[in-house]
mmCIF file of N, CA, C and O and ligand atoms in Angstrom:
data_model
loop_
_atom_site.group_PDB
_atom_site.id
_atom_site.type_symbol
_atom_site.label_atom_id
_atom_site.label_comp_id
_atom_site.label_asym_id
_atom_site.label_seq_id
_atom_site.Cartn_x
_atom_site.Cartn_y
_atom_site.Cartn_z
ATOM 1 N N MET A 1 -27.071 95.844 -0.120
ATOM 2 C CA MET A 1 -27.164 97.213 0.373
ATOM 3 C C MET A 1 -28.368 97.922 -0.233
ATOM 4 O O MET A 1 -28.987 97.401 -1.149
ATOM 5 N N TYR A 2 -28.654 99.070 0.326
ATOM 6 C CA TYR A 2 -29.841 99.808 -0.099
ATOM 7 C C TYR A 2 -29.455 101.167 -0.666
ATOM 8 O O TYR A 2 -28.456 101.754 -0.251
ATOM 9 N N MET A 3 -30.247 101.621 -1.628
ATOM 10 C CA MET A 3 -30.008 102.950 -2.172
ATOM 11 C C MET A 3 -31.263 103.797 -1.962
ATOM 12 O O MET A 3 -32.352 103.427 -2.423
ATOM 13 N N VAL A 4 -31.081 104.902 -1.243
ATOM 14 C CA VAL A 4 -32.206 105.811 -1.006
ATOM 15 C C VAL A 4 -32.180 106.924 -2.047
ATOM 16 O O VAL A 4 -31.118 107.442 -2.376
ATOM 17 N N SER A 5 -33.322 107.251 -2.598
ATOM 18 C CA SER A 5 -33.368 108.434 -3.454
ATOM 19 C C SER A 5 -34.490 109.358 -2.985
ATOM 20 O O SER A 5 -35.496 108.915 -2.412
ATOM 21 N N ILE A 6 -34.267 110.657 -3.206
ATOM 22 C CA ILE A 6 -35.158 111.697 -2.689
ATOM 23 C C ILE A 6 -35.682 112.528 -3.856
ATOM 24 O O ILE A 6 -34.897 113.041 -4.650
ATOM 25 N N ASN A 7 -36.983 112.654 -3.929
ATOM 26 C CA ASN A 7 -37.577 113.557 -4.915
ATOM 27 C C ASN A 7 -37.671 114.946 -4.280
ATOM 28 O O ASN A 7 -38.618 115.264 -3.563
ATOM 29 N N GLN A 8 -36.659 115.765 -4.535
ATOM 30 C CA GLN A 8 -36.586 117.073 -3.875
ATOM 31 C C GLN A 8 -37.699 118.016 -4.322
ATOM 32 O O GLN A 8 -38.044 118.948 -3.598
ATOM 33 N N ASP A 9 -38.260 117.788 -5.493
ATOM 34 C CA ASP A 9 -39.355 118.649 -5.951
ATOM 35 C C ASP A 9 -40.547 118.577 -5.001
ATOM 36 O O ASP A 9 -41.313 119.528 -4.874
ATOM 37 N N ASN A 10 -40.699 117.417 -4.338
ATOM 38 C CA ASN A 10 -41.823 117.241 -3.417
ATOM 39 C C ASN A 10 -41.501 117.660 -1.992
ATOM 40 O O ASN A 10 -42.377 117.700 -1.146
ATOM 41 N N CYS A 11 -40.234 117.946 -1.690
ATOM 42 C CA CYS A 11 -39.819 118.216 -0.309
ATOM 43 C C CYS A 11 -40.351 119.564 0.160
ATOM 44 O O CYS A 11 -40.167 120.582 -0.514
ATOM 45 N N VAL A 12 -41.017 119.562 1.332
ATOM 46 C CA VAL A 12 -41.555 120.801 1.898
ATOM 47 C C VAL A 12 -40.657 121.339 3.023
ATOM 48 O O VAL A 12 -41.007 122.292 3.702
ATOM 49 N N GLY A 13 -39.498 120.705 3.211
ATOM 50 C CA GLY A 13 -38.505 121.240 4.151
ATOM 51 C C GLY A 13 -38.829 121.061 5.612
ATOM 52 O O GLY A 13 -38.332 121.807 6.457
ATOM 53 N N CYS A 14 -39.639 120.058 5.947
ATOM 54 C CA CYS A 14 -40.059 119.890 7.352
ATOM 55 C C CYS A 14 -38.957 119.305 8.226
ATOM 56 O O CYS A 14 -39.012 119.407 9.437
ATOM 57 N N ALA A 15 -37.978 118.654 7.624
ATOM 58 C CA ALA A 15 -36.825 118.066 8.316
ATOM 59 C C ALA A 15 -37.173 116.884 9.220
ATOM 60 O O ALA A 15 -36.337 116.433 9.996
ATOM 61 N N ALA A 16 -38.376 116.392 9.140
ATOM 62 C CA ALA A 16 -38.770 115.246 9.971
ATOM 63 C C ALA A 16 -37.881 114.033 9.700
ATOM 64 O O ALA A 16 -37.511 113.293 10.613
ATOM 65 N N CYS A 17 -37.517 113.854 8.465
ATOM 66 C CA CYS A 17 -36.708 112.691 8.083
ATOM 67 C C CYS A 17 -35.293 112.775 8.656
ATOM 68 O O CYS A 17 -34.683 111.756 8.972
ATOM 69 N N VAL A 18 -34.788 113.991 8.790
ATOM 70 C CA VAL A 18 -33.410 114.179 9.266
ATOM 71 C C VAL A 18 -33.253 113.611 10.676
ATOM 72 O O VAL A 18 -32.305 112.885 10.972
ATOM 73 N N ASP A 19 -34.193 113.936 11.542
ATOM 74 C CA ASP A 19 -34.140 113.443 12.920
ATOM 75 C C ASP A 19 -34.479 111.970 13.003
ATOM 76 O O ASP A 19 -33.989 111.260 13.874
ATOM 77 N N ALA A 20 -35.322 111.499 12.106
ATOM 78 C CA ALA A 20 -35.832 110.130 12.210
ATOM 79 C C ALA A 20 -34.870 109.078 11.672
ATOM 80 O O ALA A 20 -34.897 107.929 12.117
ATOM 81 N N CYS A 21 -34.020 109.438 10.733
ATOM 82 C CA CYS A 21 -33.152 108.437 10.091
ATOM 83 C C CYS A 21 -32.150 107.877 11.108
ATOM 84 O O CYS A 21 -31.322 108.611 11.638
ATOM 85 N N PRO A 22 -32.205 106.573 11.377
ATOM 86 C CA PRO A 22 -31.309 105.989 12.371
ATOM 87 C C PRO A 22 -29.848 105.973 11.923
ATOM 88 O O PRO A 22 -28.949 105.910 12.754
ATOM 89 N N ALA A 23 -29.627 106.049 10.623
ATOM 90 C CA ALA A 23 -28.249 106.045 10.104
ATOM 91 C C ALA A 23 -27.672 107.461 10.038
ATOM 92 O O ALA A 23 -26.483 107.637 9.751
ATOM 93 N N LYS A 24 -28.518 108.464 10.295
ATOM 94 C CA LYS A 24 -28.092 109.884 10.302
ATOM 95 C C LYS A 24 -27.400 110.290 9.002
ATOM 96 O O LYS A 24 -26.363 110.952 9.015
ATOM 97 N N ILE A 25 -27.981 109.891 7.900
ATOM 98 C CA ILE A 25 -27.370 110.237 6.605
ATOM 99 C C ILE A 25 -28.154 111.329 5.875
ATOM 100 O O ILE A 25 -27.795 111.711 4.773
ATOM 101 N N LEU A 26 -29.246 111.818 6.489
ATOM 102 C CA LEU A 26 -30.066 112.843 5.837
ATOM 103 C C LEU A 26 -29.829 114.197 6.474
ATOM 104 O O LEU A 26 -29.621 114.301 7.680
ATOM 105 N N GLY A 27 -29.848 115.241 5.638
ATOM 106 C CA GLY A 27 -29.666 116.599 6.146
ATOM 107 C C GLY A 27 -30.427 117.569 5.272
ATOM 108 O O GLY A 27 -31.093 117.179 4.307
ATOM 109 N N MET A 28 -30.361 118.853 5.631
ATOM 110 C CA MET A 28 -31.066 119.877 4.868
ATOM 111 C C MET A 28 -30.071 120.824 4.202
ATOM 112 O O MET A 28 -29.091 121.238 4.812
ATOM 113 N N GLU A 29 -30.321 121.129 2.942
ATOM 114 C CA GLU A 29 -29.551 122.139 2.206
ATOM 115 C C GLU A 29 -30.566 123.040 1.517
ATOM 116 O O GLU A 29 -31.362 122.552 0.716
ATOM 117 N N ASN A 30 -30.527 124.321 1.816
ATOM 118 C CA ASN A 30 -31.466 125.274 1.196
ATOM 119 C C ASN A 30 -32.913 124.798 1.323
ATOM 120 O O ASN A 30 -33.677 124.847 0.354
ATOM 121 N N ASP A 31 -33.270 124.348 2.524
ATOM 122 C CA ASP A 31 -34.638 123.910 2.819
ATOM 123 C C ASP A 31 -35.105 122.706 2.018
ATOM 124 O O ASP A 31 -36.302 122.460 1.894
ATOM 125 N N LYS A 32 -34.158 121.957 1.464
ATOM 126 C CA LYS A 32 -34.511 120.702 0.796
ATOM 127 C C LYS A 32 -33.700 119.574 1.417
ATOM 128 O O LYS A 32 -32.533 119.755 1.782
ATOM 129 N N CYS A 33 -34.333 118.411 1.517
ATOM 130 C CA CYS A 33 -33.631 117.261 2.078
ATOM 131 C C CYS A 33 -32.587 116.740 1.094
ATOM 132 O O CYS A 33 -32.837 116.671 -0.107
ATOM 133 N N GLU A 34 -31.441 116.393 1.648
ATOM 134 C CA GLU A 34 -30.380 115.802 0.841
ATOM 135 C C GLU A 34 -29.717 114.677 1.619
ATOM 136 O O GLU A 34 -29.786 114.634 2.834
ATOM 137 N N ILE A 35 -29.027 113.811 0.901
ATOM 138 C CA ILE A 35 -28.179 112.822 1.562
ATOM 139 C C ILE A 35 -26.869 113.529 1.898
ATOM 140 O O ILE A 35 -26.102 113.874 1.014
ATOM 141 N N THR A 36 -26.661 113.795 3.178
ATOM 142 C CA THR A 36 -25.468 114.536 3.596
ATOM 143 C C THR A 36 -24.441 113.609 4.249
ATOM 144 O O THR A 36 -23.321 114.019 4.519
ATOM 145 N N GLY A 37 -24.844 112.378 4.515
ATOM 146 C CA GLY A 37 -23.914 111.400 5.080
ATOM 147 C C GLY A 37 -23.482 110.406 4.010
ATOM 148 O O GLY A 37 -23.599 110.680 2.812
ATOM 149 N N ASP A 38 -23.013 109.279 4.470
ATOM 150 C CA ASP A 38 -22.553 108.225 3.564
ATOM 151 C C ASP A 38 -23.757 107.398 3.112
ATOM 152 O O ASP A 38 -24.329 106.634 3.900
ATOM 153 N N ALA A 39 -24.154 107.573 1.855
ATOM 154 C CA ALA A 39 -25.351 106.905 1.332
ATOM 155 C C ALA A 39 -25.280 105.391 1.496
ATOM 156 O O ALA A 39 -26.304 104.726 1.634
ATOM 157 N N ALA A 40 -24.070 104.855 1.509
ATOM 158 C CA ALA A 40 -23.895 103.403 1.630
ATOM 159 C C ALA A 40 -24.312 102.888 3.006
ATOM 160 O O ALA A 40 -24.485 101.686 3.197
ATOM 161 N N GLU A 41 -24.502 103.817 3.961
ATOM 162 C CA GLU A 41 -24.900 103.400 5.309
ATOM 163 C C GLU A 41 -26.402 103.292 5.486
ATOM 164 O O GLU A 41 -26.883 102.963 6.568
ATOM 165 N N CYS A 42 -27.154 103.555 4.423
ATOM 166 C CA CYS A 42 -28.618 103.403 4.500
ATOM 167 C C CYS A 42 -28.957 101.974 4.896
ATOM 168 O O CYS A 42 -28.452 101.016 4.315
ATOM 169 N N LEU A 43 -29.839 101.855 5.905
ATOM 170 C CA LEU A 43 -30.204 100.550 6.459
ATOM 171 C C LEU A 43 -31.403 99.922 5.756
ATOM 172 O O LEU A 43 -31.781 98.791 6.053
ATOM 173 N N GLY A 44 -32.038 100.698 4.879
ATOM 174 C CA GLY A 44 -33.235 100.188 4.214
ATOM 175 C C GLY A 44 -34.417 100.036 5.148
ATOM 176 O O GLY A 44 -35.339 99.270 4.873
ATOM 177 N N CYS A 45 -34.411 100.785 6.239
ATOM 178 C CA CYS A 45 -35.445 100.622 7.275
ATOM 179 C C CYS A 45 -36.785 101.237 6.882
ATOM 180 O O CYS A 45 -37.804 100.952 7.490
ATOM 181 N N GLU A 46 -36.770 102.129 5.893
ATOM 182 C CA GLU A 46 -37.972 102.795 5.380
ATOM 183 C C GLU A 46 -38.619 103.742 6.384
ATOM 184 O O GLU A 46 -39.778 104.132 6.229
ATOM 185 N N THR A 47 -37.889 104.106 7.451
ATOM 186 C CA THR A 47 -38.400 105.091 8.409
ATOM 187 C C THR A 47 -38.693 106.416 7.705
ATOM 188 O O THR A 47 -39.704 107.069 7.977
ATOM 189 N N CYS A 48 -37.816 106.795 6.790
ATOM 190 C CA CYS A 48 -38.003 108.058 6.050
ATOM 191 C C CYS A 48 -39.279 108.024 5.217
ATOM 192 O O CYS A 48 -40.016 109.011 5.141
ATOM 193 N N ILE A 49 -39.552 106.879 4.611
ATOM 194 C CA ILE A 49 -40.765 106.745 3.808
ATOM 195 C C ILE A 49 -41.992 106.924 4.692
ATOM 196 O O ILE A 49 -42.942 107.614 4.329
ATOM 197 N N GLY A 50 -41.926 106.337 5.885
ATOM 198 C CA GLY A 50 -43.067 106.398 6.802
ATOM 199 C C GLY A 50 -43.320 107.784 7.354
ATOM 200 O O GLY A 50 -44.467 108.160 7.582
ATOM 201 N N ILE A 51 -42.251 108.565 7.556
ATOM 202 C CA ILE A 51 -42.412 109.850 8.242
ATOM 203 C C ILE A 51 -42.617 111.013 7.281
ATOM 204 O O ILE A 51 -43.170 112.048 7.661
ATOM 205 N N CYS A 52 -42.175 110.882 6.056
ATOM 206 C CA CYS A 52 -42.266 112.009 5.110
ATOM 207 C C CYS A 52 -43.726 112.285 4.750
ATOM 208 O O CYS A 52 -44.435 111.379 4.312
ATOM 209 N N PRO A 53 -44.165 113.538 4.902
ATOM 210 C CA PRO A 53 -45.568 113.863 4.604
ATOM 211 C C PRO A 53 -45.849 113.942 3.106
ATOM 212 O O PRO A 53 -47.003 114.067 2.694
ATOM 213 N N ASN A 54 -44.804 113.878 2.291
ATOM 214 C CA ASN A 54 -45.016 114.170 0.879
ATOM 215 C C ASN A 54 -44.413 113.129 -0.067
ATOM 216 O O ASN A 54 -44.154 113.437 -1.234
ATOM 217 N N GLU A 55 -44.208 111.931 0.445
ATOM 218 C CA GLU A 55 -43.754 110.799 -0.384
ATOM 219 C C GLU A 55 -42.515 111.109 -1.211
ATOM 220 O O GLU A 55 -42.452 110.824 -2.411
ATOM 221 N N CYS A 56 -41.514 111.693 -0.542
ATOM 222 C CA CYS A 56 -40.279 112.064 -1.250
ATOM 223 C C CYS A 56 -39.324 110.903 -1.447
ATOM 224 O O CYS A 56 -38.449 110.964 -2.315
ATOM 225 N N PHE A 57 -39.456 109.853 -0.634
ATOM 226 C CA PHE A 57 -38.407 108.832 -0.605
ATOM 227 C C PHE A 57 -38.775 107.583 -1.388
ATOM 228 O O PHE A 57 -39.930 107.146 -1.410
ATOM 229 N N SER A 58 -37.758 107.003 -1.994
ATOM 230 C CA SER A 58 -37.885 105.623 -2.468
ATOM 231 C C SER A 58 -36.577 104.900 -2.139
ATOM 232 O O SER A 58 -35.507 105.504 -2.128
ATOM 233 N N ILE A 59 -36.722 103.636 -1.815
ATOM 234 C CA ILE A 59 -35.570 102.812 -1.418
ATOM 235 C C ILE A 59 -35.483 101.638 -2.373
ATOM 236 O O ILE A 59 -36.485 100.988 -2.675
ATOM 237 N N MET A 60 -34.284 101.402 -2.854
ATOM 238 C CA MET A 60 -34.058 100.264 -3.741
ATOM 239 C C MET A 60 -33.029 99.346 -3.112
ATOM 240 O O MET A 60 -32.036 99.810 -2.576
ATOM 241 N N GLU A 61 -33.279 98.054 -3.154
ATOM 242 C CA GLU A 61 -32.283 97.100 -2.681
ATOM 243 C C GLU A 61 -31.380 96.734 -3.852
ATOM 244 O O GLU A 61 -31.859 96.345 -4.916
ATOM 245 N N LEU A 62 -30.076 96.845 -3.638
ATOM 246 C CA LEU A 62 -29.135 96.576 -4.724
ATOM 247 C C LEU A 62 -28.561 95.166 -4.598
ATOM 248 O O LEU A 62 -28.453 94.641 -3.513
HETATM 249 S S1 SF4 B 101 -34.221 103.859 4.793
HETATM 250 FE FE1 SF4 B 101 -33.732 104.245 6.968
HETATM 251 S S2 SF4 B 101 -31.510 104.446 7.018
HETATM 252 FE FE2 SF4 B 101 -32.120 104.688 4.871
HETATM 253 S S3 SF4 B 101 -32.348 106.906 4.580
HETATM 254 FE FE3 SF4 B 101 -34.368 106.083 5.141
HETATM 255 S S4 SF4 B 101 -34.515 106.312 7.379
HETATM 256 FE FE4 SF4 B 101 -32.331 106.513 6.795
HETATM 257 S S1 SF4 B 102 -39.678 114.425 5.590
HETATM 258 FE FE1 SF4 B 102 -39.991 114.664 3.372
HETATM 259 S S2 SF4 B 102 -40.781 116.751 3.151
HETATM 260 FE FE2 SF4 B 102 -39.853 116.623 5.184
HETATM 261 S S3 SF4 B 102 -37.707 117.317 4.869
HETATM 262 FE FE3 SF4 B 102 -37.729 115.073 4.673
HETATM 263 S S4 SF4 B 102 -37.948 114.723 2.459
HETATM 264 FE FE4 SF4 B 102 -38.560 116.835 2.849
#
């Protein structure tokens, strides 16, 4: 499985990742991206890494 982590300090609140994530586990809280779904459903597809303008995401394979 994969573990996604988000550096919220870098998040500019564009929400691009929320729409792009195929697992629909990302959401916005107070203009910052958060994991709002089941983190265990992350597919490790790295779509979020590709779309984020500010390099907020890192994915680790467990
Ligand atoms: S790696 Fe894919 S499934 Fe996981 S949070 Fe990013 S976009 Fe969503
Ligand atoms: S794409 Fe990056 S900057 Fe935009 S909301 Fe998601 S984490 Fe924040």
